[in-house]
Amino acid sequence: MAVLCFGSLNIDDTYTVPHFVAAGETLASTALERFAGGKGLNQSVALARAGAEVYHAGAIGPEGGFLLETLRASGVDVRYVETLPQVRTGHAIIQKEAGGDNCILLYGGANRCISPEWMETVLSHFGHGDVLLLQNEINDLARLMKLAHSRGMRIALNPSPMETSVLSLPLELVDLFFLNEVEARQIANAPQGIGGEQLLQNLAENFPGAAVVLTLGGAGALYRDAGGTWFQPACPVEVVDTTAAGDTFSGYFLGSRLRGDSVKEAMALASRAAAMACTRHGAAPSIPHLAEVQG
Ligand code: RIB
């Protein structure tokens, strides 16, 4: 039982700033660091560090080699990452404030140039029992979802970064959603004031067959499936950088479930891993190893 994470690979240039730059303002940053990132890559790394068998699929440009090295070093199989000679690797410009909050500007590059033929070739190697994990940083998610469904794969979707185009995807094919409250409200078409368990209820009415992980930031996380609801409190930590914390949660939760852990165990492990990621700088390098999370 393998996970195919078909997703983005980004070069993250992270600027430490006194505050997020405003319209019309020129602002000096105090540090610049480069990290391996991309929601797809981060989730593959988290899955592998949680002990899952992971294949990453996607595309980079010629300068993206270190992203493959990062995946390989974490135990991710990268045979399905194409290098496109004429296209730039996806990248992210990240502003990071003193409290650890960030804002992110994305350039899709190679992440948005994945051909239908490559999607079909990659998916032809996977089938019943395998899981397709997607985020919203590559092109043509609908094609991938339909292909995976036709091959009997289960589908996990984290629709970040959220856009209205997500609402046109065949969301009825999703087996497991990873959502924050903003995403959940949009997908459930719920009003602004609705949150937490009420939001899970709305999602269950819209997608009765799907399980949902709803992350609530510092307030913890909720899980719901046909068997019931589980609340996981957050682990309090000294936050230095929240980049990839959500990716760490998703990868660890899925990896833990695939290893046979209960929902309760998977939620606790994912919560600890995500909290640890917040205490470290950068995207992929901030994702802890299983022994650290269990220690
Ligand atoms: O979730 C964090 C990630 O979002 C960063 O690594 C950045 O590349 C963007 O994709």
mmCIF file of N, CA, C and O and ligand atoms in Angstrom, residues 8-12 36-40 42 91-92 94 102 104 106 137 161 242-247 283-284, ligand 1:
data_model
loop_
_atom_site.group_PDB
_atom_site.id
_atom_site.type_symbol
_atom_site.label_atom_id
_atom_site.label_comp_id
_atom_site.label_asym_id
_atom_site.label_seq_id
_atom_site.Cartn_x
_atom_site.Cartn_y
_atom_site.Cartn_z
ATOM 1 N N SER A 8 3.432 19.821 -5.712
ATOM 2 C CA SER A 8 4.417 20.860 -6.016
ATOM 3 C C SER A 8 5.770 20.602 -5.373
ATOM 4 O O SER A 8 5.878 19.962 -4.323
ATOM 5 N N LEU A 9 6.792 21.139 -6.034
ATOM 6 C CA LEU A 9 8.149 21.214 -5.481
ATOM 7 C C LEU A 9 8.580 22.663 -5.665
ATOM 8 O O LEU A 9 8.630 23.155 -6.803
ATOM 9 N N ASN A 10 8.854 23.349 -4.563
ATOM 10 C CA ASN A 10 9.210 24.776 -4.639
ATOM 11 C C ASN A 10 10.559 25.057 -4.015
ATOM 12 O O ASN A 10 10.932 24.440 -3.016
ATOM 13 N N ILE A 11 11.241 26.036 -4.595
ATOM 14 C CA ILE A 11 12.393 26.640 -3.913
ATOM 15 C C ILE A 11 11.810 27.781 -3.077
ATOM 16 O O ILE A 11 11.197 28.698 -3.623
ATOM 17 N N ASP A 12 11.961 27.691 -1.766
ATOM 18 C CA ASP A 12 11.416 28.726 -0.869
ATOM 19 C C ASP A 12 12.517 29.723 -0.521
ATOM 20 O O ASP A 12 13.513 29.353 0.121
ATOM 21 N N ALA A 36 14.115 23.907 0.808
ATOM 22 C CA ALA A 36 13.253 23.062 -0.032
ATOM 23 C C ALA A 36 11.831 23.190 0.504
ATOM 24 O O ALA A 36 11.621 23.147 1.720
ATOM 25 N N GLY A 37 10.862 23.366 -0.391
ATOM 26 C CA GLY A 37 9.475 23.520 0.040
ATOM 27 C C GLY A 37 8.499 23.127 -1.045
ATOM 28 O O GLY A 37 8.823 22.361 -1.958
ATOM 29 N N GLY A 38 7.325 23.705 -0.950
ATOM 30 C CA GLY A 38 6.208 23.296 -1.804
ATOM 31 C C GLY A 38 5.325 22.385 -0.955
ATOM 32 O O GLY A 38 5.836 21.499 -0.265
ATOM 33 N N LYS A 39 4.027 22.613 -1.022
ATOM 34 C CA LYS A 39 3.141 21.815 -0.165
ATOM 35 C C LYS A 39 3.242 20.328 -0.503
ATOM 36 O O LYS A 39 3.169 19.472 0.386
ATOM 37 N N GLY A 40 3.434 20.027 -1.793
ATOM 38 C CA GLY A 40 3.562 18.620 -2.178
ATOM 39 C C GLY A 40 4.821 18.006 -1.600
ATOM 40 O O GLY A 40 4.782 16.962 -0.926
ATOM 41 N N ASN A 42 6.682 19.034 0.865
ATOM 42 C CA ASN A 42 6.640 18.990 2.336
ATOM 43 C C ASN A 42 5.814 17.804 2.828
ATOM 44 O O ASN A 42 6.195 17.114 3.775
ATOM 45 N N HIS A 91 8.649 28.371 -7.370
ATOM 46 C CA HIS A 91 9.286 28.966 -6.201
ATOM 47 C C HIS A 91 8.306 29.808 -5.383
ATOM 48 O O HIS A 91 7.230 30.183 -5.851
ATOM 49 N N ALA A 92 8.729 30.056 -4.155
ATOM 50 C CA ALA A 92 7.894 30.810 -3.225
ATOM 51 C C ALA A 92 8.740 31.892 -2.586
ATOM 52 O O ALA A 92 9.880 31.644 -2.188
ATOM 53 N N ILE A 94 8.723 34.024 0.612
ATOM 54 C CA ILE A 94 8.042 33.950 1.910
ATOM 55 C C ILE A 94 8.538 35.076 2.811
ATOM 56 O O ILE A 94 9.748 35.234 3.005
ATOM 57 N N ASN A 102 3.670 33.913 8.539
ATOM 58 C CA ASN A 102 4.271 34.165 7.226
ATOM 59 C C ASN A 102 3.217 34.600 6.224
ATOM 60 O O ASN A 102 2.017 34.485 6.470
ATOM 61 N N ILE A 104 2.967 34.265 1.763
ATOM 62 C CA ILE A 104 3.677 33.535 0.706
ATOM 63 C C ILE A 104 3.204 33.984 -0.668
ATOM 64 O O ILE A 104 1.997 34.035 -0.928
ATOM 65 N N LEU A 106 3.573 32.818 -4.569
ATOM 66 C CA LEU A 106 3.981 31.631 -5.331
ATOM 67 C C LEU A 106 4.209 31.931 -6.796
ATOM 68 O O LEU A 106 3.479 32.728 -7.390
ATOM 69 N N GLU A 137 -1.403 23.045 -5.808
ATOM 70 C CA GLU A 137 -0.305 23.841 -6.378
ATOM 71 C C GLU A 137 0.173 23.280 -7.712
ATOM 72 O O GLU A 137 1.242 23.669 -8.188
ATOM 73 N N PRO A 161 -3.197 26.069 -1.779
ATOM 74 C CA PRO A 161 -3.920 27.261 -1.397
ATOM 75 C C PRO A 161 -5.313 27.282 -2.047
ATOM 76 O O PRO A 161 -5.442 27.009 -3.231
ATOM 77 N N THR A 242 5.930 29.124 11.215
ATOM 78 C CA THR A 242 4.801 28.197 10.995
ATOM 79 C C THR A 242 4.829 27.542 9.613
ATOM 80 O O THR A 242 3.977 26.694 9.324
ATOM 81 N N THR A 243 5.807 27.904 8.765
ATOM 82 C CA THR A 243 5.842 27.336 7.413
ATOM 83 C C THR A 243 5.886 25.800 7.496
ATOM 84 O O THR A 243 6.700 25.245 8.226
ATOM 85 N N ALA A 244 5.023 25.161 6.732
ATOM 86 C CA ALA A 244 4.965 23.687 6.607
ATOM 87 C C ALA A 244 4.375 22.981 7.826
ATOM 88 O O ALA A 244 4.347 21.747 7.857
ATOM 89 N N ALA A 245 3.877 23.728 8.806
ATOM 90 C CA ALA A 245 3.256 23.060 9.962
ATOM 91 C C ALA A 245 2.013 22.272 9.521
ATOM 92 O O ALA A 245 1.819 21.123 9.926
ATOM 93 N N GLY A 246 1.194 22.880 8.681
ATOM 94 C CA GLY A 246 0.001 22.178 8.185
ATOM 95 C C GLY A 246 0.379 20.968 7.340
ATOM 96 O O GLY A 246 -0.255 19.907 7.425
ATOM 97 N N ASP A 247 1.419 21.114 6.531
ATOM 98 C CA ASP A 247 1.884 19.986 5.699
ATOM 99 C C ASP A 247 2.385 18.852 6.580
ATOM 100 O O ASP A 247 2.178 17.667 6.280
ATOM 101 N N ALA A 283 10.790 25.196 5.555
ATOM 102 C CA ALA A 283 9.703 24.276 5.201
ATOM 103 C C ALA A 283 10.161 22.839 5.456
ATOM 104 O O ALA A 283 10.099 22.356 6.592
ATOM 105 N N ALA A 284 10.653 22.137 4.427
ATOM 106 C CA ALA A 284 11.026 20.723 4.610
ATOM 107 C C ALA A 284 12.016 20.492 5.755
ATOM 108 O O ALA A 284 11.854 19.529 6.514
HETATM 109 O O1 RIB B 1 2.877 25.053 3.108
HETATM 110 C C1 RIB B 1 4.106 25.707 3.010
HETATM 111 C C2 RIB B 1 4.546 25.787 1.579
HETATM 112 O O2 RIB B 1 3.654 26.604 0.866
HETATM 113 C C3 RIB B 1 5.895 26.407 1.367
HETATM 114 O O3 RIB B 1 6.937 25.463 1.433
HETATM 115 C C4 RIB B 1 5.767 27.108 0.015
HETATM 116 O O4 RIB B 1 6.567 26.568 -0.982
HETATM 117 C C5 RIB B 1 4.286 27.008 -0.337
HETATM 118 O O5 RIB B 1 4.035 26.040 -1.245
#
